[in-house]
Structures are given as structure tokens and as C-alpha cells.
Coordinates of C-alpha atoms and ligand atoms in Angstrom, one line a residue:
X15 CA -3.5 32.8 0.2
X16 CA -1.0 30.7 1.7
X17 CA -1.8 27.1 1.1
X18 CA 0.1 24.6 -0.9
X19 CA -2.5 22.3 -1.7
X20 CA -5.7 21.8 0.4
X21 CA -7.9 18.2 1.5
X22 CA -11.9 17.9 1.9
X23 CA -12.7 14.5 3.3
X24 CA -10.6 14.0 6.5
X25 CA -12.0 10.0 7.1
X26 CA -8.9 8.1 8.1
X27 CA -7.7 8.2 4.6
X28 CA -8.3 12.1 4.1
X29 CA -6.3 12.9 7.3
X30 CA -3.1 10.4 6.6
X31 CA -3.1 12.1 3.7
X32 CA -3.1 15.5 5.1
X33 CA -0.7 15.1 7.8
X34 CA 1.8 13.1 5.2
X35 CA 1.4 16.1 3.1
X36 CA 2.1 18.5 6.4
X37 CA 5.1 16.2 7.4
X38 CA 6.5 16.9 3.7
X39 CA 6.4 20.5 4.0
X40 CA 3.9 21.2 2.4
X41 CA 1.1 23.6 4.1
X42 CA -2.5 21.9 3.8
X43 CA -5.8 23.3 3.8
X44 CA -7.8 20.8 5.2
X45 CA -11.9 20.8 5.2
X46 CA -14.8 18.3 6.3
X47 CA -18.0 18.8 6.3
X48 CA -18.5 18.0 9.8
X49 CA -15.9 20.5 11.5
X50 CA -15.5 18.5 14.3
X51 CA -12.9 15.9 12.2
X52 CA -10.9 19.3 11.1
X53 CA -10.5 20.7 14.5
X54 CA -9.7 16.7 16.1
X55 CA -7.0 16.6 13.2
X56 CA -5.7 19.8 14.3
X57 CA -5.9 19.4 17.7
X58 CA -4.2 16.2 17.5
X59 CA -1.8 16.2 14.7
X60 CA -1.1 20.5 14.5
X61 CA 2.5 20.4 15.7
X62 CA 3.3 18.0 12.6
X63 CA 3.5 21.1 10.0
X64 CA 1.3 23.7 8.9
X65 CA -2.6 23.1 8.6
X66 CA -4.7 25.7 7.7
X67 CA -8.1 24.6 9.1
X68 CA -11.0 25.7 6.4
X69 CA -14.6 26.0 7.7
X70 CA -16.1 25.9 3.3
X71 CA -15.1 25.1 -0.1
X72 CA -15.2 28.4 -0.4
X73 CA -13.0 29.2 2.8
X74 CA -10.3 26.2 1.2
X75 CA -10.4 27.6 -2.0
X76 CA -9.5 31.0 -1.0
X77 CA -6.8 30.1 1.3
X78 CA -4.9 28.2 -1.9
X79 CA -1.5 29.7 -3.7
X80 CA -2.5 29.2 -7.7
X81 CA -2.7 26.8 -9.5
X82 CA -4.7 25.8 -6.8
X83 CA -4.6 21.7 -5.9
X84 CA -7.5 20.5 -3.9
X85 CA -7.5 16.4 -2.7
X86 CA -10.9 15.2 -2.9
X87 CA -10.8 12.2 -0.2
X88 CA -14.6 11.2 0.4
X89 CA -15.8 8.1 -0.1
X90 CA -16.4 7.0 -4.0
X91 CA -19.5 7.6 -5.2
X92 CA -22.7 10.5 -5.5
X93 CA -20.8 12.6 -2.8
X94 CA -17.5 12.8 -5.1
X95 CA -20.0 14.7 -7.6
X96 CA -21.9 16.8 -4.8
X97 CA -18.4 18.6 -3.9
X98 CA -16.9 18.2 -7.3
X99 CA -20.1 20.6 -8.6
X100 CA -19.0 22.9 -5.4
X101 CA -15.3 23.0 -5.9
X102 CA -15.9 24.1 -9.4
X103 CA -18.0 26.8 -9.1
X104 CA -15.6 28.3 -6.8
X105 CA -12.4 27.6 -8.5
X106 CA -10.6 29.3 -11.3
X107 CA -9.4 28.2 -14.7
X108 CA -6.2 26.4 -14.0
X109 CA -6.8 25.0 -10.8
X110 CA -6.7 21.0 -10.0
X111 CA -8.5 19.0 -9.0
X112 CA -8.0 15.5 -7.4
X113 CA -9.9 12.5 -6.6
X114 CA -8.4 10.4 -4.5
X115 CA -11.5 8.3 -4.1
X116 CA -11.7 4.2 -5.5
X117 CA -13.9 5.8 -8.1
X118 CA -14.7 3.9 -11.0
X119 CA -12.5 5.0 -14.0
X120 CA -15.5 5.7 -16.5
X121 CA -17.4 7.9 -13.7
X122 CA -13.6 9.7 -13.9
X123 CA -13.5 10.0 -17.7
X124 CA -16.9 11.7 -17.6
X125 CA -15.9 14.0 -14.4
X126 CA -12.7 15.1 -16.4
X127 CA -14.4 15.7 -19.6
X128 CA -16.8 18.3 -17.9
X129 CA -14.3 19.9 -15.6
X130 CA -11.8 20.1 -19.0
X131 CA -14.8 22.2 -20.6
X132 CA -14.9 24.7 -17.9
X133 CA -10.9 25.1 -18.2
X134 CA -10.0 22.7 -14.5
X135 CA -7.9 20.1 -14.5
X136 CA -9.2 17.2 -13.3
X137 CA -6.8 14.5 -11.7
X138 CA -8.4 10.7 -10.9
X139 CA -5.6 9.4 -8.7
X140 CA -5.9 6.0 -7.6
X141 CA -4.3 5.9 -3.9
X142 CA -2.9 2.8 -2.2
X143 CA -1.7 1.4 0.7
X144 CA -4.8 1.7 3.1
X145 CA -4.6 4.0 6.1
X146 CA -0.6 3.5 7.0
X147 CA 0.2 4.1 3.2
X148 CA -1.4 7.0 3.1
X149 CA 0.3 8.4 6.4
X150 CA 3.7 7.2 5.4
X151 CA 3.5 6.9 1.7
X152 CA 1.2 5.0 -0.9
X153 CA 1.8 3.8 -4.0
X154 CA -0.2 6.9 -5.9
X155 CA -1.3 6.5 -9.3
X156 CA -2.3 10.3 -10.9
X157 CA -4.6 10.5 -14.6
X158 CA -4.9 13.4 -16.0
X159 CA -3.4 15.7 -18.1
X160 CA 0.6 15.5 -18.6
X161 CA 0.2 19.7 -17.5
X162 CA -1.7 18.7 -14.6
X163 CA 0.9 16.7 -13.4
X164 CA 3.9 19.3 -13.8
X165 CA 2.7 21.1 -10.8
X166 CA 0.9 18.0 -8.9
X167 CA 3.3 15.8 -9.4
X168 CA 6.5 17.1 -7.4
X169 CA 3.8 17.3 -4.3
X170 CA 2.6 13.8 -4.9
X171 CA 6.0 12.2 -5.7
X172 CA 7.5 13.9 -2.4
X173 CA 4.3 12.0 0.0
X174 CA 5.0 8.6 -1.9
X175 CA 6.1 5.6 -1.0
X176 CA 10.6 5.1 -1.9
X177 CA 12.2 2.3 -3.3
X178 CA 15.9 2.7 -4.5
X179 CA 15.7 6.2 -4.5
X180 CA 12.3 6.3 -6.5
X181 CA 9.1 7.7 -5.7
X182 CA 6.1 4.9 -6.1
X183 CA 3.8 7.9 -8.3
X184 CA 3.7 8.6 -11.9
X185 CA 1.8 10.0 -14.2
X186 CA 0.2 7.0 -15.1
X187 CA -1.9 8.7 -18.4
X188 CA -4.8 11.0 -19.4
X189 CA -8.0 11.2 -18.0
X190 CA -9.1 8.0 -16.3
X191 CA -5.5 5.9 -16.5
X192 CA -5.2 6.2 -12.9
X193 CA -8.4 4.7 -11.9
X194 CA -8.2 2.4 -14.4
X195 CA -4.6 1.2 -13.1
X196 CA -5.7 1.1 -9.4
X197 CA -9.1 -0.9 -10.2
X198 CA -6.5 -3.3 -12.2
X199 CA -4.4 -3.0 -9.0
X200 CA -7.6 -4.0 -6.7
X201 CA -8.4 -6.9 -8.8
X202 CA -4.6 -8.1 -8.3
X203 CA -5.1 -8.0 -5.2
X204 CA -8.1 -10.4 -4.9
X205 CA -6.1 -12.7 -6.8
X206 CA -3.2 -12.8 -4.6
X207 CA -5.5 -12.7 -1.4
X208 CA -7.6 -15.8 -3.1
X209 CA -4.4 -17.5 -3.8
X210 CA -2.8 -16.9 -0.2
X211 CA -5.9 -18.3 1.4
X212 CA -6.1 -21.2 -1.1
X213 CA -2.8 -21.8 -0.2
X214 CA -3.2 -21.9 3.3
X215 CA -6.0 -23.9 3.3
X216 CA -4.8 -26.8 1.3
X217 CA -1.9 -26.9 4.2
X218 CA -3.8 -26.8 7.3
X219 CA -6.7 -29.7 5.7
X220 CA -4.4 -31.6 3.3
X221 CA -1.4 -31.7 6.6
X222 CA -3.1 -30.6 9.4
X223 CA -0.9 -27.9 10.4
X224 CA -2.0 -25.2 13.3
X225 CA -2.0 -22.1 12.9
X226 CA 1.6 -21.5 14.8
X227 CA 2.8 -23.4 11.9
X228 CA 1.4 -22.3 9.0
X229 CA 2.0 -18.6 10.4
X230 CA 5.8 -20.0 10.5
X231 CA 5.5 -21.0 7.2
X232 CA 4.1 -18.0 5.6
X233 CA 6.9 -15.9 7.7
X234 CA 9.7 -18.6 6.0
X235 CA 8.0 -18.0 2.4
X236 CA 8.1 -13.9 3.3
X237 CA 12.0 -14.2 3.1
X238 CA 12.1 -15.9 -0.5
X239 CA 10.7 -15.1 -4.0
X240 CA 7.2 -14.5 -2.8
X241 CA 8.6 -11.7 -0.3
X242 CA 5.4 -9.5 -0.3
X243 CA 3.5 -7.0 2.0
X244 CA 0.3 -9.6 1.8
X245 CA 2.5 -12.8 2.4
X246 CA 3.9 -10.7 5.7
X247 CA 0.7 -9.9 6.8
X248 CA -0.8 -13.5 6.3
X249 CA 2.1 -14.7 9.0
X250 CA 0.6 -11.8 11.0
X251 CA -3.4 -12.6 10.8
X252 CA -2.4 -16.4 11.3
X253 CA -0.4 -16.1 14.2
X254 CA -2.8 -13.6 15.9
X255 CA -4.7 -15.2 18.8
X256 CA -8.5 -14.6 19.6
X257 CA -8.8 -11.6 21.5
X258 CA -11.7 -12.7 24.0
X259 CA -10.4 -16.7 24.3
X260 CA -7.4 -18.7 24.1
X261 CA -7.9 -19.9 20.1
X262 CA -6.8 -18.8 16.9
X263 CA -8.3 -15.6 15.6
X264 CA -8.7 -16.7 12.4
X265 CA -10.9 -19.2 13.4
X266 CA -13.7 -16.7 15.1
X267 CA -14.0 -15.0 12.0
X268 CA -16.8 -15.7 9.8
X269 CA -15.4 -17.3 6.8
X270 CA -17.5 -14.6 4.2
X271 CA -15.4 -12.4 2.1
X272 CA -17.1 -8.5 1.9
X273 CA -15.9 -6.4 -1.0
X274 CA -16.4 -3.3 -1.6
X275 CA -16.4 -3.8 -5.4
X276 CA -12.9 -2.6 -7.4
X277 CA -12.4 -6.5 -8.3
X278 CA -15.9 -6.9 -9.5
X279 CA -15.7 -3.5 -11.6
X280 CA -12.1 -5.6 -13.0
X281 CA -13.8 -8.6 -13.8
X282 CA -16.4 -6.6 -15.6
X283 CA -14.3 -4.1 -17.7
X284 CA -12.1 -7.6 -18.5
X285 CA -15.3 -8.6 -19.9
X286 CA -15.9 -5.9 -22.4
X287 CA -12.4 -5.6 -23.3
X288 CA -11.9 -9.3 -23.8
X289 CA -9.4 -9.6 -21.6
X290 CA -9.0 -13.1 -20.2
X291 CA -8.3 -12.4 -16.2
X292 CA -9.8 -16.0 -14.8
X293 CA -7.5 -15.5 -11.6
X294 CA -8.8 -12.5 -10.8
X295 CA -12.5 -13.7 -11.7
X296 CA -12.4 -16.7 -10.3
X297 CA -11.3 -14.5 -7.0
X298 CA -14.3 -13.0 -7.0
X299 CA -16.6 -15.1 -7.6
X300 CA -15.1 -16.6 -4.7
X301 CA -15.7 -14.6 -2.7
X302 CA -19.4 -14.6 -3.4
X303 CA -19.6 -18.4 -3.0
X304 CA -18.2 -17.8 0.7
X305 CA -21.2 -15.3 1.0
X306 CA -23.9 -17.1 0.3
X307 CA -24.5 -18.7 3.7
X308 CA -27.8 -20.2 2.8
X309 CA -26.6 -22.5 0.2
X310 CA -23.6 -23.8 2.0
X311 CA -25.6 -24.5 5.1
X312 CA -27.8 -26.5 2.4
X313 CA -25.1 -28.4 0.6
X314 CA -23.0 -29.2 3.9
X315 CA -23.6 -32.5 4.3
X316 CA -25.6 -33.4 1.5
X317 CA -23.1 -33.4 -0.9
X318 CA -20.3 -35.8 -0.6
X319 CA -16.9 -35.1 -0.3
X320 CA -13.7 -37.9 -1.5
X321 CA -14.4 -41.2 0.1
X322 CA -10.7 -41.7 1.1
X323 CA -9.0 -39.5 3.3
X324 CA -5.3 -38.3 1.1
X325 CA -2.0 -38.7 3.1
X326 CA 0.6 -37.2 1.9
X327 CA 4.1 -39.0 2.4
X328 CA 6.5 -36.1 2.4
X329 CA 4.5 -32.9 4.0
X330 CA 7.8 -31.0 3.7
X331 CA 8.1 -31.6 -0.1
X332 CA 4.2 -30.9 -0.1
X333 CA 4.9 -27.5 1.3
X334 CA 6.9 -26.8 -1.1
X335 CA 5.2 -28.1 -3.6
X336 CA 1.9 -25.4 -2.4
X337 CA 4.6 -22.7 -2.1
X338 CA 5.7 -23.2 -5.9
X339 CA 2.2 -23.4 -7.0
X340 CA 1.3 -20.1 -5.1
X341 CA 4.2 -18.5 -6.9
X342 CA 3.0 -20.0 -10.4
X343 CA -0.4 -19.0 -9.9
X344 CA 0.9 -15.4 -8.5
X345 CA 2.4 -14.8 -12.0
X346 CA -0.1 -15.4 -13.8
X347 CA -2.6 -13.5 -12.1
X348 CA 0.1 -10.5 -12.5
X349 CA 0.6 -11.4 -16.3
X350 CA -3.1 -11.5 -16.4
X351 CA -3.3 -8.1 -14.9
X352 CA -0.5 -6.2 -16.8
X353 CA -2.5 -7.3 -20.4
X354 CA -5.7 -6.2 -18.9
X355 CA -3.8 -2.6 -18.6
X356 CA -2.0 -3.3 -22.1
X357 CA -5.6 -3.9 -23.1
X358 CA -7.2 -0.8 -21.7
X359 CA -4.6 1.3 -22.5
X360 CA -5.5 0.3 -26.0
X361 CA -8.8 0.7 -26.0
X362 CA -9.2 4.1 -24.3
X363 CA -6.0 5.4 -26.0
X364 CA -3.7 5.9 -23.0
X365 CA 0.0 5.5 -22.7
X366 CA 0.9 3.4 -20.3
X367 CA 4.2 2.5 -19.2
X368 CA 3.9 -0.8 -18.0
X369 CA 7.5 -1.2 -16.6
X370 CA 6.6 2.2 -14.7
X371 CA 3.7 0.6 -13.0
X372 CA 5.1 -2.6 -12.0
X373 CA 7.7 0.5 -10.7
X374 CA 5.3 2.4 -8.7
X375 CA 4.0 -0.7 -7.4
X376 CA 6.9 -1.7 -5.6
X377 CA 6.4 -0.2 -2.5
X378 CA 3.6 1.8 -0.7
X379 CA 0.7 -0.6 -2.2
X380 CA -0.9 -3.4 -1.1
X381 CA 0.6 -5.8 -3.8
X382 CA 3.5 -5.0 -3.2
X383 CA 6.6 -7.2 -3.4
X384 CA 9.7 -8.3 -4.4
X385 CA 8.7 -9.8 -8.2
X386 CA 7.7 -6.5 -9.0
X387 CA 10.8 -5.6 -10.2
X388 CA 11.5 -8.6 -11.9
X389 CA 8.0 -7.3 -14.2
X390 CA 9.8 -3.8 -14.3
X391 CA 12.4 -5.7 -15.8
X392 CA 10.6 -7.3 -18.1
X393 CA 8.6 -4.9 -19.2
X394 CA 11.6 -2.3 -19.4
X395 CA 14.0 -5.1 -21.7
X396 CA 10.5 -5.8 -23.8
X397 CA 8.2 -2.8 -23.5
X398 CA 6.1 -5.3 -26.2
X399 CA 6.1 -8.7 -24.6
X400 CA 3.0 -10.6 -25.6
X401 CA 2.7 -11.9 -22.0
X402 CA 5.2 -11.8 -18.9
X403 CA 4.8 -15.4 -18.6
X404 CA 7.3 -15.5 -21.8
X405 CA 9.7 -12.9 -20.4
X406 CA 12.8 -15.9 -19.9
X407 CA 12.6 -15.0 -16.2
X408 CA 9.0 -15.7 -15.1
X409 CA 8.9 -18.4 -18.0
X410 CA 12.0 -20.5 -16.1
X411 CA 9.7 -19.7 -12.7
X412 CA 6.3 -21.1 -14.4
X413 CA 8.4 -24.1 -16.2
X414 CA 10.1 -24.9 -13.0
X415 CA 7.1 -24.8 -10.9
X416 CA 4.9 -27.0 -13.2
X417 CA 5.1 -30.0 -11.8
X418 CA 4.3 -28.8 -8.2
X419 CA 1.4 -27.0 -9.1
X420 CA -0.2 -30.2 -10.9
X421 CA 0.9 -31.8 -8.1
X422 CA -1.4 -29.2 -5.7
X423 CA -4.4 -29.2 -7.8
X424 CA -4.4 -32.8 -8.2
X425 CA -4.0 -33.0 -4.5
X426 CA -6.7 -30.3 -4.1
X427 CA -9.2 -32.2 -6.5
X428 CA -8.6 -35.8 -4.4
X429 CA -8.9 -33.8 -1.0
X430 CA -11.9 -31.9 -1.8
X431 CA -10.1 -28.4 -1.5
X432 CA -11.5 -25.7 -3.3
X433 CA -8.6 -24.2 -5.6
X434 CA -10.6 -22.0 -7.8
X435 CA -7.5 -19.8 -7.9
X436 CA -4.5 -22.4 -8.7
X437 CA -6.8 -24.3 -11.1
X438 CA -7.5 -21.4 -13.1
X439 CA -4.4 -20.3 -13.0
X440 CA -2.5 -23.5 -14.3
X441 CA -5.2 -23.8 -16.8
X442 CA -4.4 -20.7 -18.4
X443 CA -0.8 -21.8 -18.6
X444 CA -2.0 -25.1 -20.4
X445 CA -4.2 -22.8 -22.3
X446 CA -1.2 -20.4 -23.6
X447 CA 1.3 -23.4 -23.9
X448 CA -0.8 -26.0 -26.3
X449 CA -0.4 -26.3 -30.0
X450 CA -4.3 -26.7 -30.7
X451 CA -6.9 -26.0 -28.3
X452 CA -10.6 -27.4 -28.3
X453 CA -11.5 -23.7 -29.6
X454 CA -11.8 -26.0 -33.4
X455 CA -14.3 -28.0 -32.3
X456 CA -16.1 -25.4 -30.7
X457 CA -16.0 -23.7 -33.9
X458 CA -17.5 -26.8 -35.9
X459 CA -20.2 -26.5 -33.5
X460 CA -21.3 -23.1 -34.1
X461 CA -21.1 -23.4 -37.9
X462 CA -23.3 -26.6 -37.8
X463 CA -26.1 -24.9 -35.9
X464 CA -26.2 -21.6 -36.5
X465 CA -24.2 -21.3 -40.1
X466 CA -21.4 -19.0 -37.8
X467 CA -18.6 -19.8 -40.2
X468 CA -15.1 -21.4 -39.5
X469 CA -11.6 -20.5 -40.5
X470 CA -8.7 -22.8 -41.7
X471 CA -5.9 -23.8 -41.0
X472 CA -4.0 -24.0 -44.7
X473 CA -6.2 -21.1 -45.9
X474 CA -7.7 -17.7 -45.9
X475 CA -11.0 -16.4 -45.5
X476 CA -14.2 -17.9 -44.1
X477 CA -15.9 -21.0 -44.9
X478 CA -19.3 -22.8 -43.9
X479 CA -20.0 -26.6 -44.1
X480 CA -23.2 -27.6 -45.8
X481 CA -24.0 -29.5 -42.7
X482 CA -27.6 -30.6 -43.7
X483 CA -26.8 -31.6 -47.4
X484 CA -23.5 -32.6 -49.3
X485 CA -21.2 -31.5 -46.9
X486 CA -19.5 -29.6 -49.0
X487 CA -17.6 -26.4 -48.2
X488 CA -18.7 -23.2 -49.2
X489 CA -16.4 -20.1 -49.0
X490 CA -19.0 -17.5 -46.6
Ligands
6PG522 C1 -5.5 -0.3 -1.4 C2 -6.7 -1.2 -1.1 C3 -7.9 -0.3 -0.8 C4 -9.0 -1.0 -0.1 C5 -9.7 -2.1 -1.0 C6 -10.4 -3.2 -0.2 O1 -5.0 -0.4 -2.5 O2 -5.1 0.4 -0.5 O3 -7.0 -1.9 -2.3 O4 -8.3 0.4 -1.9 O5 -8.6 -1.6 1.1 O6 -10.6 -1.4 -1.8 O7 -11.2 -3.8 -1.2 P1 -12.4 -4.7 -0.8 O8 -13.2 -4.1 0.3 O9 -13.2 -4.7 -2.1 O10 -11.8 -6.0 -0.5

């Protein structure tokens, strides 16, 4: 046996991942079920390091030094179990495995429980940074057991993304923390997408700017606070031209977001834990309004739009004004994040450094960007801070925004731009801010119909109203 660490699932993920693994140093046993993917690897990419080309589980287990690490990179879902069941039966007490699969974090909590009862470690590692990252590092983000990740971890840290001298992977925590942190990391990441596009729409119908120009703008905003991988990109995608005409390629796509479901799977854990993640919600719900073709093709046109067309006097105060709200919103949708994995953590008793993630998320990812170490901060100064929007840095950045982004979604709201994204956003800051919320009322209402009691104010316990007689209040 000879192999470091060995890969099953060589799809464009599988095989970055293999050669970045080879490039390290590291020799890699690599298997697909289809040979023909091993051998193209090997033919192509062989003279990057040392592949050992493995034609069965049982081949790839075999050629492994122990403890033996194998990579499980198929897509998420009943296959992951199909060559879990086989890579189990042939391992040997001790031995690793990893998914490196989107799996969902509960399917990983069950998958380590079982393989923990036959003596394997099981490692759900959330992997970003789509097919570069994984070639040239990703943001990685290991479960699992703190033993697990003795021996993984040098491996994994040494194929991850840098920043100041730090790898982007750390043990995030046990069993399904790392799924749980990429799913969180996914739902982020509709946020920021929803808000980007919100953004950019408001600018091209609101000021009629081209494409060029927005793609200028979004390359001016890259250089500031909201320097980030998806800002970059957005500059890219805007400036691209059609490839079979002369017009923007933006504009040939159909405008119908496809997911492949990590942001719905956030939005549905936030649910259950309670967790309040509207900008990531409202992302995705977003995204299924731009999906349903047959209802827009009904309402366009039959439902009106503002009867005056909005000028805006200043546009260059107005971009500004959109880039501050984007910013704003951005934070919150982070803040709303980072609570969701304070939140989890909680509930499934794992512990999670949150400064480390914001760490690990600073390069290699798709989120990343250059306020993630301002959270690192933050959450390194107050490992306890009831929300980043009070850490005296983002709180300056949310109060000094304020007036832009009320400026934006009252602009939005007279234009008849969708913001789903800054509105909620900027609601949630009202929300956090106020002295009283409507929540009181709310509360008379379910104690007059349905006897659901109410709290007070000036004293403990619970009381209900004798709505239908006296009015008097009893203690419930
Ligand atoms: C990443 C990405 C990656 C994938 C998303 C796309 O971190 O590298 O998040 O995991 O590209 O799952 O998600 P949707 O298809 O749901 O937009």
C-alpha cells in the first residue's frame, strides 16, 4: 500500500480535487465507476504527481497507507449511501471516511452515527469554491471527530485555500458541523447573489445604465468595502457580451433562478431552530417567483405598475446610495447567518468557533471577501456577541448606511423594483433597533381568541384577560 489518501467520484469536482491533492504531494488513489474518467484524469493530468489509478473499492482500499482516508466526491444523495455501504465493508477500524458531497447535514449525522458503530470515522466536509476552488484551493469545512481530524486535517489544510499565512479548513465540529456550516454558507450565498442582482437592477431601471456601466460600477465597488469574489464576478457576467450576437449576455439569459437546494434546506432548518434569516429566505423564495413563468406571463400587464415614471436628480449620489444599501443589507444577511450557526451549534451541541469560520471563509469560497475579517474580528474580541450588527464596527457601517438604504427601498417601492432582499434586510434592522414592537398587540390578539396568555411588562408570570366578561386579569 502506497497511497496517501484515495478519491471515488472523479466529476469535475472529484478530479480538482485529486489533482490538488497530487500537486500537494500527496499520492492519490483515484476511482470512478466508469473507468473511462480515471484513465482521462490520468492520461491528462499524470505528470502533475502521483495517481494511483484504482479499478474497485476494493482495489482503492487496498492501495491505502493506514489510517486509510478515502474522498467521497459523488453527487449528494442515494449514491453517497450506495458507496458508503461498499467502502465500509471493505475498510478497517480506523479508517476515514469523507464526504465531500453538499449533503444535507442530518443525512451526515445519521451516516456518522452508523459508520462510528462499526469503529470508521466518518468526516462530512462541506467543500467550497466550485470547480477552480477545488483545483487550487477551497474553503473546506471538515465534521467529524476531533481524532479524525489529527490525521485528515494536515492533508486538507495543505489543498486549502491561504490567506495571511492561514489555511481556509478547520475542524469545524463533530459529526454533521461541517454540513451544517456549508448549507449555512450556501444560504449566504443566495443572499448576497439576491442582493447583487437587486442591486443591479434598481440601477439599470431606476438610471438606465448599460451594461458597460454597471459592469464599471460593480468593478469600482470590487475595490472598496464590498471587495468580494461575487461582486468581481458580477463586473465579469455584466460586461460579458452574447456569444452568438452583438448584445449583452445577460440579457439572453432566461431570467429563472435554478437551485439545487442548500438555501432551501437553510431556510428550512432556520425554521425549526427559530432562527430569523429573512435575507436568506426571502432569497429563495425569490428565486422561485422568477420560476414560475406561468404566473408572470399572467400578471405582466394586468397588474399595474407606479403611474409616474421616478427621476432621480443626482444618479451619482443614487449609486451610492444602492452601493451603501447593498453593504447594509450584506451585513445583515451575514449576522443573520453566523446566529443561525450560533443557533445550530446550540441545538445539536457543537462547538463552533465562529471567528474561525468567518476565518476559513476568507478565501477559497464563494462568499468570500474582504468583511470577513472584520466578522473574525468581531467574533474573536466578543466570542459572545448577541449579533454582529452590534459589534461597534458593523454597527458604525449599518448606522452610517441608514439613510441610503431607506433612500433605496423607498426608491424601489415608488419605481416598482422588486427589493425583497434590501427590504427585508432593513426591516430586520428596524426590527432589532425599536423599543416596542407590534409583537404586544399581536399577543392581545391571541389571548382574546384563543385564551393564549400574555406577559407584562412590570411583572412576572402569565396572565389572561377575561375578554368576554369583566375584563378582568387573571394570573394563567
Ligand atoms: C460552493 C457552491 C457550490 C454550488 C452551489 C450552487 O460553495 O462552491 O455553493 O456548492 O455551486 O451549490 O447552488 P445552487 O445550484 O443551489 O444555486
Amino acid at each position: 500500500a502506497q497511497a496517501d489518501i484515495a478519491v471515488t467520484g472523479l466529476a469535475t469536482m472529484g478530479r480538482n480535487l485529486a489533482r490538488n491533492l497530487a500537486r500537494h504531494g500527496h499520492s492519490v488513489a483515484v476511482h470512478n465507476r466508469t473507468k473511462a474518467r480515471t484513465d482521462a484524469l490520468v492520461a491528462t493530468y499524470g505528470d502533475e504527481g502521483t495517481f494511483i489509478v484504482c479499478d474497485s473499492i476494493e482495489d482503492l482500499v487496498r492501495s491505502l497507507k493506514r489510517p486509510r482516508k478515502v474522498i467521497i466526491m459523488v453527487q449528494a444523495g442515494a449514491g453517497t449511501d450506495e458507496v458508503i455501504e461498499q467502502l465500509a465493508d471493505a475498510l478497517e477500524p480506523g479508517d476515514i471516511v469523507v464526504d465531500g458531497g453538499n449533503a444535507h447535514f442530518i443525512d451526515t449525522r445519521r451516516r456518522e452515527s452508523a459508520l462510528r458503530e462499526r469503529g470508521l470515522h466518518f468526516v462530512g466536509t462541506g467543500i467550497s469554491g466550485g470547480e477552480e476552488g477545488a483545483l487550487l484551493g477551497p474553503s473546506i469545512m471538515p465534521g467529524g471527530t476531533a481524532e479524525a481530524y489529527q490525521t485528515l486535517g494536515p492533508i486538507l489544510e495543505s489543498i486549502a485555500a491561504q490567506v495571511d499565512d492561514t489555511p481556509c479548513c478547520t475542524h469545524v465540529g463533530a459529526d454533521g458541523a461541517g454540513h451544517f456550516v456549508k448549507m449555512v454558507h450556501n444560504g449566504i450565498e443566495y443572499a448576497d447573489m439576491q442582493l447583487i442582482g437587486e442591486a443591479y437592477d434598481l440601477l439599470r431601471t431606476v438610471l438606465g445604465k448599460s451594461t458597460e456601466e454597471l459592469a464599471e460600477i460593480f468593478r469600482t465597488w470590487n475595490s472598496g468595502d464590498l471587495e468580494s469574489f461575487l461582486i468581481e464576478i458580477t463586473a465579469e457576467v455584466l460586461a460579458a457580451k452574447d456569444p452568438r450576437g452583438e448584445g449583452a449576455f445577460v440579457d439572453v439569459v432566461l431570467d429563472q433562478t435554478e437551485q439545487k437546494g442548500t438555501g432551501r434546506w437553510t431556510v428550512q432548518i432556520a425554521l425549526d431552530l427559530g432562527t430569523p434569516v429573512s435575507g436568506i429566505a426571502e432569497a429563495v423564495f425569490a428565486r422561485s417567483v422568477s420560476g414560475h413563468a406561468e404566473q408572470r406571463q399572467a400578471a405582466n400587464g394586468v397588474l399595474e405598475g407606479p403611474s409616474t415614471k421616478i427621476t432621480i436628480d443626482k444618479p451619482e449620489e443614487f449609486v451610492e446610495d444602492v452601493r451603501r444599501a447593498l453593504y447594509a443589507s450584506k451585513v445583515v444577511a451575514y449576522a443573520q447567518g453566523f446566529d443561525m450557526i450560533r443557533d445550530g451549534a446550540e441545538a445539536y451541541d457543537w462547538d463552533i468557533d465562529l471567528g474561525a469560520m468567518a476565518t476559513i471563509w476568507r478565501g477559497g469560497c464563494i462568499i468570500r471577501a474582504r468583511f470577513l475579517d472584520r466578522i473574525r474580528e468581531a467574533y474573536e474580541k466578543t466570542p459572545d456577541l448577541p449579533s454582529l450588527l452590534v459589534d461597534p464596527y458593523f454597527a458604525r457601517t449599518v448606522n452610517e448606511g441608514q439613510e441610503s438604504w431607506r433612500r433605496v427601498v423607498a426608491t424601489a417601492a415608488a419605481a416598482g423594483v422588486p427589493v425583497p432582499g434590501f427590504g427585508a434586510a432593513l426591516s430586520y434592522y428596524d426590527a432589532l433597533r425599536r423599543d416596542r414592537l407590534p409583537a404586544a398587540l399581536l399577543q392581545g390578539l391571541r389571548d382574546l381568541f384563543g385564551a393564549h396568555t400574555y406577559r407584562r411588562t412590570d411583572a412576572e408570570g402569565s396572565f389572561h384577560l377575561d375578554w368576554s366578561g369583566d375584563k378582568s386579569e387573571q394570573e394563567a
